[in-house]
Amino acid sequence: MCVDFTDLNKACPKEHFPLPRIEQLVDSTAGCELLSFLDAYSGYHQISMAKEDEEKTVFITPFGVFCYTKMPFGLISVGNTYQRGIQGALGTQLGLNIEAYVDDIVVKTKKSDSLIDDRRKTFDNLRRYQMKLNPEKCTFRVPSGKLLGFLVSGRGIEANPEKIKAIENMKSPTRLKEMGERRQPFLPLLRKQDKFVSNQEAENAFIVLKHYLSNPPVVVAPRINEELFLYITATPYSVSMVIVVEREKVQHPVYCISEALHDAKIRYPQIQKLLYLPGSQGDQFKHAIHLNIRATNNTAEYEGLLAGIKAEAALGVKRLIVKGDSELVANQVHKDYKCSSPELAKYLAEGLDILGPFPRGQGGYKFLFVAIDKFTKWIEAEPTREIKADNAIKFIKGRFCRYGLPHRILMDNRSQFTSSDFQDYCIELGVKICFASVSHPQSNGQVERANAIVLQGIKTRIHDRLMAYVKKWVEELPSVLWAVRTTPTISNKETPFFLVYGSEALLPTELRH
């Protein structure tokens, strides 16, 4: 019989006695040698109603008007009230050799020798509070069993076999339906369209998805003072995190979480994606970040190493352990080897050039000094009235004060750069000067591309405007440099701004008022 207590529930105060956290209860049950599952007889009906509240549960039948003398199902706080009663009866055992979630009770025996004592103490406590069990639904002395939707055993925590079977028997999709993380091939099918049409790529992805979901790992509960390892992985469309423990040289998962990325989150830098999940959980982890950078030669590995170190330094990392399979790169970092390869040394170099003349702009400027960092692709451009050696020295001095000294500067054979004043200044600081060959200007190709990018940006902003705008290239220059610095480069897929400062620039469209 079912009674509608909607109006009564609206008038009743809520019982704020907390229910246990399911994940903690399941974790503490896993890993026991033997389990006994108990079921309370008639559940809530074992708790008596207060005399003054019995009439509030009145209901009408063809045989007369009746009310409950025992706590019925359907009241707003029956679960919390029952939990309070269970914890009152079994409070001395909870967390030690018994766990209870409302009417689900499990007696956990870590060693078979204590099985009888655990059950005797449980029955004594239940008898003292006159709590009755249903023997037909109780299971004693089993190695594993279902608890709150999970299969717990001495091995750990496993998924419910019935749910796995449902996944294995799942047929291919025939309607628009979101299917979780490994669903990228399904995205074209999920877009609004008149007819759902599958393809072979989606079918193959569906088979792989079923395989992964039907073979879940066994999750274990951590022990006191046991060392935990945190692994984080980030793909273009998702981030995942798993905490594991290592026992007998085998790693076992403890906790895992993943999230599909959408909209602006897809454009997060890789390091920001790696830190996204730990930060979003609200818990503080002492964690290690594993940056797995695929490289086929020392040049690529060195580039990845520099990117990782800069990003970690910007995040305030106190202790950094770098692992790599290149002995050459590792010894170069420790300064055991010198960087003899030009392909590796170029990442500590700059390119320098002069652009102009331009139409005389505000302040009388006609020329541009242009410099580019070979690794970060950060471009600097500064207007000047005259292209003298003193002005060139002033330009590079400003760069050195902001970003530090490069190992070398690559430039062409302009008189400003070949002058004794300019060369003496660089030699005094220990900066090597390299000149590009007149017959092979492509040897300073990066600065040539930087020149082209700056020129294109300026032309775009003053093209097809009134002639008065032609001289406004000086005012437009900061906007051009901003656009270049916040655009990902083709070579490393990162913005120069991120590689210099360790975080992305805040764009005007991202500001919230």
PDB file of C-alpha atoms in Angstrom, residues 270-384:
ATOM      1  CA  GLN A 270      48.586  21.716 -22.458  1.00  0.00           C
ATOM      2  CA  ILE A 271      49.985  22.549 -19.012  1.00  0.00           C
ATOM      3  CA  GLN A 272      46.700  24.226 -18.027  1.00  0.00           C
ATOM      4  CA  LYS A 273      44.755  21.121 -19.082  1.00  0.00           C
ATOM      5  CA  LEU A 274      47.040  18.962 -16.934  1.00  0.00           C
ATOM      6  CA  LEU A 275      46.284  21.113 -13.879  1.00  0.00           C
ATOM      7  CA  TYR A 276      42.575  21.549 -14.631  1.00  0.00           C
ATOM      8  CA  LEU A 277      41.165  18.432 -12.923  1.00  0.00           C
ATOM      9  CA  PRO A 278      43.176  18.552  -9.661  1.00  0.00           C
ATOM     10  CA  GLY A 279      42.276  22.209  -9.251  1.00  0.00           C
ATOM     11  CA  SER A 280      38.580  21.720 -10.075  1.00  0.00           C
ATOM     12  CA  GLN A 281      38.110  19.021  -7.396  1.00  0.00           C
ATOM     13  CA  GLY A 282      38.604  21.488  -4.559  1.00  0.00           C
ATOM     14  CA  ASP A 283      41.077  19.180  -2.778  1.00  0.00           C
ATOM     15  CA  GLN A 284      44.751  19.922  -2.319  1.00  0.00           C
ATOM     16  CA  PHE A 285      47.019  17.246  -3.792  1.00  0.00           C
ATOM     17  CA  LYS A 286      50.752  16.900  -3.390  1.00  0.00           C
ATOM     18  CA  HIS A 287      51.180  15.762  -6.928  1.00  0.00           C
ATOM     19  CA  ALA A 288      53.754  15.077  -9.591  1.00  0.00           C
ATOM     20  CA  ILE A 289      53.048  16.059 -13.188  1.00  0.00           C
ATOM     21  CA  HIS A 290      54.281  13.696 -15.863  1.00  0.00           C
ATOM     22  CA  LEU A 291      54.845  15.530 -19.151  1.00  0.00           C
ATOM     23  CA  ASN A 292      55.176  12.874 -21.831  1.00  0.00           C
ATOM     24  CA  ILE A 293      56.643  14.760 -24.806  1.00  0.00           C
ATOM     25  CA  ARG A 294      57.110  12.635 -27.885  1.00  0.00           C
ATOM     26  CA  ALA A 295      60.400  13.361 -29.620  1.00  0.00           C
ATOM     27  CA  THR A 296      62.321  11.621 -32.359  1.00  0.00           C
ATOM     28  CA  ASN A 297      65.579  13.559 -32.035  1.00  0.00           C
ATOM     29  CA  ASN A 298      67.548  15.647 -29.556  1.00  0.00           C
ATOM     30  CA  THR A 299      66.333  18.921 -31.048  1.00  0.00           C
ATOM     31  CA  ALA A 300      62.672  18.140 -30.415  1.00  0.00           C
ATOM     32  CA  GLU A 301      63.374  16.776 -26.935  1.00  0.00           C
ATOM     33  CA  TYR A 302      65.376  19.853 -25.989  1.00  0.00           C
ATOM     34  CA  GLU A 303      62.560  22.081 -27.200  1.00  0.00           C
ATOM     35  CA  GLY A 304      60.045  20.116 -25.126  1.00  0.00           C
ATOM     36  CA  LEU A 305      62.318  20.255 -22.080  1.00  0.00           C
ATOM     37  CA  LEU A 306      62.613  24.031 -22.254  1.00  0.00           C
ATOM     38  CA  ALA A 307      58.853  24.442 -22.644  1.00  0.00           C
ATOM     39  CA  GLY A 308      58.168  22.228 -19.621  1.00  0.00           C
ATOM     40  CA  ILE A 309      60.713  23.970 -17.388  1.00  0.00           C
ATOM     41  CA  LYS A 310      59.409  27.424 -18.273  1.00  0.00           C
ATOM     42  CA  ALA A 311      55.817  26.406 -17.638  1.00  0.00           C
ATOM     43  CA  GLU A 312      56.628  24.781 -14.294  1.00  0.00           C
ATOM     44  CA  ALA A 313      58.660  27.784 -13.156  1.00  0.00           C
ATOM     45  CA  ALA A 314      55.760  30.094 -13.972  1.00  0.00           C
ATOM     46  CA  LEU A 315      53.449  27.894 -11.873  1.00  0.00           C
ATOM     47  CA  GLY A 316      55.697  28.254  -8.837  1.00  0.00           C
ATOM     48  CA  VAL A 317      56.824  24.623  -8.708  1.00  0.00           C
ATOM     49  CA  LYS A 318      59.298  24.144  -5.852  1.00  0.00           C
ATOM     50  CA  ARG A 319      60.779  20.786  -6.866  1.00  0.00           C
ATOM     51  CA  LEU A 320      61.003  19.529 -10.426  1.00  0.00           C
ATOM     52  CA  ILE A 321      62.162  16.106 -11.580  1.00  0.00           C
ATOM     53  CA  VAL A 322      62.797  15.794 -15.322  1.00  0.00           C
ATOM     54  CA  LYS A 323      63.156  12.373 -16.923  1.00  0.00           C
ATOM     55  CA  GLY A 324      64.211  11.796 -20.507  1.00  0.00           C
ATOM     56  CA  ASP A 325      65.709   9.087 -22.699  1.00  0.00           C
ATOM     57  CA  SER A 326      68.354  11.343 -24.242  1.00  0.00           C
ATOM     58  CA  GLU A 327      71.654  11.212 -22.351  1.00  0.00           C
ATOM     59  CA  LEU A 328      72.962  14.040 -24.512  1.00  0.00           C
ATOM     60  CA  VAL A 329      70.169  16.433 -23.556  1.00  0.00           C
ATOM     61  CA  ALA A 330      70.330  15.430 -19.871  1.00  0.00           C
ATOM     62  CA  ASN A 331      74.080  16.067 -19.693  1.00  0.00           C
ATOM     63  CA  GLN A 332      73.719  19.377 -21.491  1.00  0.00           C
ATOM     64  CA  VAL A 333      71.230  20.497 -18.833  1.00  0.00           C
ATOM     65  CA  HIS A 334      73.631  19.432 -16.059  1.00  0.00           C
ATOM     66  CA  LYS A 335      76.427  21.230 -17.979  1.00  0.00           C
ATOM     67  CA  ASP A 336      78.429  18.009 -18.250  1.00  0.00           C
ATOM     68  CA  TYR A 337      78.331  18.376 -22.046  1.00  0.00           C
ATOM     69  CA  LYS A 338      78.556  21.520 -24.109  1.00  0.00           C
ATOM     70  CA  CYS A 339      76.008  22.246 -26.789  1.00  0.00           C
ATOM     71  CA  SER A 340      78.034  21.591 -29.943  1.00  0.00           C
ATOM     72  CA  SER A 341      75.164  21.151 -32.390  1.00  0.00           C
ATOM     73  CA  PRO A 342      73.871  24.331 -34.075  1.00  0.00           C
ATOM     74  CA  GLU A 343      70.431  22.697 -34.185  1.00  0.00           C
ATOM     75  CA  LEU A 344      70.345  22.627 -30.369  1.00  0.00           C
ATOM     76  CA  ALA A 345      72.169  25.908 -29.748  1.00  0.00           C
ATOM     77  CA  LYS A 346      69.693  27.864 -31.820  1.00  0.00           C
ATOM     78  CA  TYR A 347      67.116  27.690 -29.039  1.00  0.00           C
ATOM     79  CA  LEU A 348      69.262  30.084 -26.992  1.00  0.00           C
ATOM     80  CA  ALA A 349      69.684  32.569 -29.842  1.00  0.00           C
ATOM     81  CA  GLU A 350      68.008  35.654 -31.266  1.00  0.00           C
ATOM     82  CA  GLY A 351      67.619  37.123 -34.713  1.00  0.00           C
ATOM     83  CA  LEU A 352      68.027  40.875 -35.281  1.00  0.00           C
ATOM     84  CA  ASP A 353      67.194  43.081 -38.283  1.00  0.00           C
ATOM     85  CA  ILE A 354      66.066  46.557 -39.387  1.00  0.00           C
ATOM     86  CA  LEU A 355      62.905  47.449 -41.326  1.00  0.00           C
ATOM     87  CA  GLY A 356      62.236  50.659 -43.228  1.00  0.00           C
ATOM     88  CA  PRO A 357      62.121  53.349 -44.239  1.00  0.00           C
ATOM     89  CA  PHE A 358      58.400  53.892 -43.537  1.00  0.00           C
ATOM     90  CA  PRO A 359      56.386  57.078 -44.064  1.00  0.00           C
ATOM     91  CA  ARG A 360      57.412  59.418 -41.247  1.00  0.00           C
ATOM     92  CA  GLY A 361      55.097  58.663 -38.367  1.00  0.00           C
ATOM     93  CA  GLN A 362      54.253  60.359 -35.112  1.00  0.00           C
ATOM     94  CA  GLY A 363      57.465  61.319 -33.304  1.00  0.00           C
ATOM     95  CA  GLY A 364      59.423  61.368 -36.545  1.00  0.00           C
ATOM     96  CA  TYR A 365      59.956  57.611 -36.618  1.00  0.00           C
ATOM     97  CA  LYS A 366      60.931  56.066 -39.970  1.00  0.00           C
ATOM     98  CA  PHE A 367      62.541  52.692 -39.109  1.00  0.00           C
ATOM     99  CA  LEU A 368      61.979  49.596 -36.995  1.00  0.00           C
ATOM    100  CA  PHE A 369      64.438  47.449 -35.074  1.00  0.00           C
ATOM    101  CA  VAL A 370      63.045  43.875 -35.155  1.00  0.00           C
ATOM    102  CA  ALA A 371      64.207  40.941 -32.997  1.00  0.00           C
ATOM    103  CA  ILE A 372      62.844  37.414 -32.538  1.00  0.00           C
ATOM    104  CA  ASP A 373      63.657  34.747 -29.949  1.00  0.00           C
ATOM    105  CA  LYS A 374      64.492  31.548 -31.807  1.00  0.00           C
ATOM    106  CA  PHE A 375      62.588  29.257 -29.421  1.00  0.00           C
ATOM    107  CA  THR A 376      59.561  31.162 -28.110  1.00  0.00           C
ATOM    108  CA  LYS A 377      59.082  33.083 -31.401  1.00  0.00           C
ATOM    109  CA  TRP A 378      58.525  36.228 -29.296  1.00  0.00           C
ATOM    110  CA  ILE A 379      58.884  39.247 -31.605  1.00  0.00           C
ATOM    111  CA  GLU A 380      60.077  42.665 -30.444  1.00  0.00           C
ATOM    112  CA  ALA A 381      59.802  45.714 -32.701  1.00  0.00           C
ATOM    113  CA  GLU A 382      60.783  49.241 -31.684  1.00  0.00           C
ATOM    114  CA  PRO A 383      60.484  52.379 -33.882  1.00  0.00           C
ATOM    115  CA  THR A 384      63.506  54.629 -34.287  1.00  0.00           C
TER     116      THR A 384
END
